[in-house]
Coordinates of C-alpha atoms and ligand atoms in Angstrom, one line a residue:
M1 CA 0.0 0.0 0.0
L2 CA 2.6 2.5 1.1
E3 CA 4.7 2.1 -2.0
K4 CA 1.8 3.1 -4.2
M5 CA 1.3 6.5 -2.4
A6 CA 3.3 9.6 -3.2
P7 CA 6.5 9.7 -1.1
S8 CA 5.4 12.8 0.9
I9 CA 2.1 11.1 1.9
S10 CA 3.7 7.9 3.0
L11 CA 6.2 9.9 5.1
S12 CA 3.5 11.8 6.8
V13 CA 1.6 8.5 7.4
L14 CA 4.7 7.2 9.1
F15 CA 5.1 10.3 11.2
L16 CA 1.5 10.0 12.3
L17 CA 2.1 6.3 13.2
F18 CA 5.1 7.3 15.2
L19 CA 3.1 9.9 17.2
Q20 CA 0.4 7.4 17.9
F21 CA 2.7 4.5 18.9
P22 CA 5.8 5.5 20.8
L23 CA 8.9 3.4 20.3
Q24 CA 8.2 1.4 23.5
A25 CA 4.9 0.2 22.0
I26 CA 6.6 -0.9 18.8
S27 CA 9.2 -3.0 20.7
I28 CA 6.4 -4.5 22.9
N29 CA 4.7 -5.7 19.7
S30 CA 7.5 -8.1 19.1
E31 CA 5.6 -10.2 21.7
G32 CA 2.4 -9.8 19.6
N33 CA 4.3 -10.9 16.5
A34 CA 5.6 -14.0 18.3
L35 CA 2.1 -15.0 19.4
H36 CA 0.7 -14.3 16.0
A37 CA 3.4 -16.5 14.5
L38 CA 2.2 -19.2 16.9
R39 CA -1.4 -18.7 15.7
T40 CA -0.3 -19.2 12.1
R41 CA 1.1 -22.6 13.1
L42 CA -2.0 -23.8 14.8
S43 CA -5.2 -25.2 13.5
D44 CA -8.0 -23.8 15.8
P45 CA -11.4 -25.5 15.1
N46 CA -13.0 -24.0 18.2
N47 CA -11.8 -20.4 17.3
V48 CA -10.2 -19.7 20.6
L49 CA -7.6 -17.5 18.9
Q50 CA -10.2 -15.4 17.1
S51 CA -9.4 -12.3 19.2
W52 CA -5.6 -12.5 18.3
D53 CA -5.6 -9.4 16.0
P54 CA -2.0 -8.6 15.0
T55 CA -2.9 -5.0 14.0
L56 CA -3.4 -4.0 17.7
V57 CA -0.6 -2.1 19.5
N58 CA 0.1 -5.1 21.8
P59 CA -1.5 -8.5 22.5
C60 CA -2.7 -7.5 26.0
T61 CA -6.4 -7.5 25.1
W62 CA -6.3 -10.8 23.4
F63 CA -8.1 -13.7 25.0
H64 CA -5.9 -16.3 26.8
V65 CA -3.0 -13.7 27.0
T66 CA -2.1 -11.9 30.3
C67 CA 0.2 -8.9 30.6
D68 CA 1.9 -7.1 33.4
S69 CA 1.5 -3.3 34.1
N70 CA 4.3 -2.6 31.5
N71 CA 2.3 -4.5 28.8
H72 CA 4.7 -7.4 28.7
V73 CA 3.1 -10.9 28.2
T74 CA 3.4 -12.9 31.4
R75 CA 0.9 -15.7 30.8
L76 CA -0.3 -17.8 27.8
D77 CA -3.3 -19.9 28.8
L78 CA -4.4 -22.3 26.1
G79 CA -4.9 -25.5 28.1
N80 CA -7.7 -27.8 26.8
S81 CA -8.3 -25.5 23.8
N82 CA -8.4 -28.2 21.1
V83 CA -5.6 -26.5 19.1
S84 CA -3.3 -28.7 16.9
G85 CA 0.0 -28.0 15.2
T86 CA 3.6 -27.4 16.2
L87 CA 5.5 -25.0 18.5
G88 CA 8.2 -22.7 17.1
S89 CA 11.3 -20.9 18.3
E90 CA 9.4 -17.5 18.2
L91 CA 7.9 -18.2 21.6
S92 CA 11.3 -17.5 23.0
H93 CA 10.7 -13.8 22.2
L94 CA 8.2 -13.7 25.1
H95 CA 11.0 -12.6 27.5
H96 CA 8.7 -11.9 30.5
L97 CA 6.6 -15.1 30.2
Q98 CA 6.0 -16.8 33.5
Y99 CA 3.2 -19.3 32.7
L100 CA 3.2 -21.3 29.5
E101 CA 0.0 -23.4 29.7
L102 CA -0.5 -25.5 26.6
Y103 CA -1.7 -28.8 28.1
G104 CA -4.5 -30.9 26.7
N105 CA -4.2 -30.1 23.0
E106 CA -3.0 -31.9 19.9
L107 CA 0.5 -30.3 19.7
R108 CA 3.0 -32.5 17.8
G109 CA 6.6 -32.3 16.7
K110 CA 9.5 -31.3 18.9
I111 CA 9.7 -29.0 21.9
P112 CA 11.8 -26.0 20.6
K113 CA 15.2 -25.8 22.5
E114 CA 14.8 -22.0 22.4
L115 CA 12.2 -22.3 25.1
G116 CA 15.2 -22.5 27.4
K117 CA 15.6 -18.7 26.9
L118 CA 12.4 -18.0 28.8
K119 CA 14.3 -16.9 31.9
A120 CA 11.2 -15.6 33.8
L121 CA 9.3 -18.9 33.4
I122 CA 7.7 -20.3 36.5
S123 CA 5.5 -23.0 35.0
M124 CA 5.6 -24.9 31.7
D125 CA 2.7 -27.3 31.2
L126 CA 2.8 -29.2 27.9
Y127 CA 1.2 -32.4 29.2
D128 CA -1.5 -34.3 27.3
N129 CA -0.3 -33.6 23.8
K130 CA 1.6 -35.5 21.1
L131 CA 5.0 -34.0 21.4
E132 CA 8.0 -36.0 20.4
G133 CA 11.8 -35.8 20.3
K134 CA 14.0 -35.1 23.3
I135 CA 13.5 -32.9 26.4
P136 CA 15.8 -29.9 25.6
K137 CA 19.0 -29.7 27.7
S138 CA 18.5 -25.9 27.5
F139 CA 15.7 -26.2 30.1
G140 CA 18.5 -26.4 32.7
K141 CA 18.8 -22.6 32.2
L142 CA 15.2 -21.9 33.4
K143 CA 16.3 -20.8 36.9
S144 CA 12.9 -19.6 38.0
L145 CA 11.0 -22.8 36.9
Q146 CA 8.9 -24.4 39.6
F147 CA 6.5 -26.6 37.6
L148 CA 7.5 -28.7 34.6
R149 CA 4.9 -31.1 33.4
L150 CA 5.6 -33.0 30.1
N151 CA 3.6 -36.2 30.9
N152 CA 1.4 -38.0 28.4
N153 CA 3.3 -37.2 25.2
K154 CA 5.6 -39.2 23.0
L155 CA 9.0 -37.9 24.2
T156 CA 12.1 -40.0 23.7
G157 CA 15.8 -39.9 24.9
S158 CA 17.0 -39.6 28.4
I159 CA 16.2 -37.0 31.1
P160 CA 18.8 -34.2 30.7
R161 CA 21.1 -34.0 33.8
E162 CA 21.1 -30.2 33.3
L163 CA 17.6 -30.3 34.9
T164 CA 19.0 -31.4 38.2
R165 CA 20.4 -27.8 38.5
L166 CA 16.9 -26.3 38.8
K167 CA 16.9 -25.4 42.5
N168 CA 13.3 -24.0 42.4
L169 CA 11.7 -27.0 40.7
K170 CA 8.9 -28.4 42.8
I171 CA 6.8 -30.4 40.5
F172 CA 8.3 -32.5 37.7
D173 CA 6.2 -35.0 35.7
V174 CA 7.4 -37.0 32.6
S175 CA 5.2 -40.0 33.1
N176 CA 3.6 -41.8 30.1
N177 CA 6.3 -41.0 27.5
D178 CA 8.9 -43.2 25.8
L179 CA 12.0 -42.0 27.8
C180 CA 15.0 -44.2 28.4
G181 CA 18.1 -44.2 30.7
T182 CA 18.0 -43.8 34.4
I183 CA 16.2 -41.5 36.9
P184 CA 18.4 -38.8 38.3
V185 CA 19.0 -38.6 42.0
E186 CA 20.8 -35.2 42.2
G187 CA 19.3 -31.9 43.3
N188 CA 15.5 -31.8 43.7
F189 CA 15.2 -35.1 41.8
G190 CA 15.8 -36.9 45.0
S191 CA 12.4 -35.7 46.3
F192 CA 10.1 -36.3 43.2
P193 CA 7.7 -39.2 43.5
I194 CA 8.3 -42.3 41.4
K195 CA 4.8 -41.7 39.9
S196 CA 6.3 -38.8 38.0
F197 CA 8.5 -41.2 36.0
E198 CA 6.2 -44.2 35.4
N199 CA 5.3 -45.7 32.1
N200 CA 8.6 -45.0 30.3
R201 CA 11.6 -47.2 29.7
L202 CA 13.5 -45.6 32.6
G203 CA 15.6 -47.6 35.0
G204 CA 17.2 -46.6 38.2
P205 CA 17.5 -44.5 40.3
E206 CA 21.1 -44.5 39.1
L207 CA 23.9 -45.5 41.4
K208 CA 26.1 -42.4 41.4
G209 CA 28.8 -42.8 38.7
L210 CA 28.2 -46.5 38.2
V211 CA 25.4 -46.4 35.6
P212 CA 25.5 -43.9 32.8
Y213 CA 22.4 -41.7 32.6
D214 CA 21.6 -42.8 29.1
F215 CA 22.0 -46.5 30.0
G216 CA 19.8 -48.5 27.6
C217 CA 18.9 -45.6 25.3
Ligands
NAG1 C1 -11.9 -30.4 18.4 O1 -11.7 -30.2 17.0 C2 -12.2 -31.2 16.2 C3 -11.9 -30.9 14.8 O2 -10.5 -30.8 14.6 C4 -13.7 -31.4 16.4 O3 -14.2 -32.5 15.6 C5 -14.0 -31.7 17.9 O4 -15.4 -31.7 18.1 C6 -13.4 -30.6 18.7 N1 -13.6 -31.0 20.1 C7 -14.1 -30.2 21.0 C8 -14.2 -30.7 22.4 O5 -14.5 -29.1 20.8

């Protein structure tokens, strides 16, 4: 559209846009862009993403999205929403995200390793989906994480030992996947119930140093 207008008109349009949306709002919309990129990946038969209008200044009025007082996205609540499709690395642009609630859908494909960049994340709930591939090692960098539920998917590989560094982790559930290797004993893993690991191909708990963590993988 802009290219077709006279240059002077498009310049004044840009100037008006700038007056209306200060620079801060433009940078905040990178979060809207990230969420809109997610929307384009998903099939949404129940129209739960209908309010996700990318032309708005920020995504804070969209349903299932919560922002803080600085208009940064802190929650994404799409549990049991009947959406299907894959997750992408663009979710890592939600730098202030604390709650990623995507359980009970038809998500498939791999869990993007870039989700390990979500430094503010408190809870990641991806359970009851059809996710496959490995649990990213990068999750060992999610220092604020308290809840990590990946149960009831099709995940393979071993439990990354990097996760035993997560000092704030309270709830961890990987039951009902296809994981192999041994169950860690270090860090908070010593206190997680055996139920959190059942229905996999996991052995253990490992004898420190005697059995490699990817034993049998
Ligand atoms: C979920 O979506 C499918 C279409 O993909 C539809 O047939 C089904 O009724 C939906 N389920 C619910 C609970 O809305």
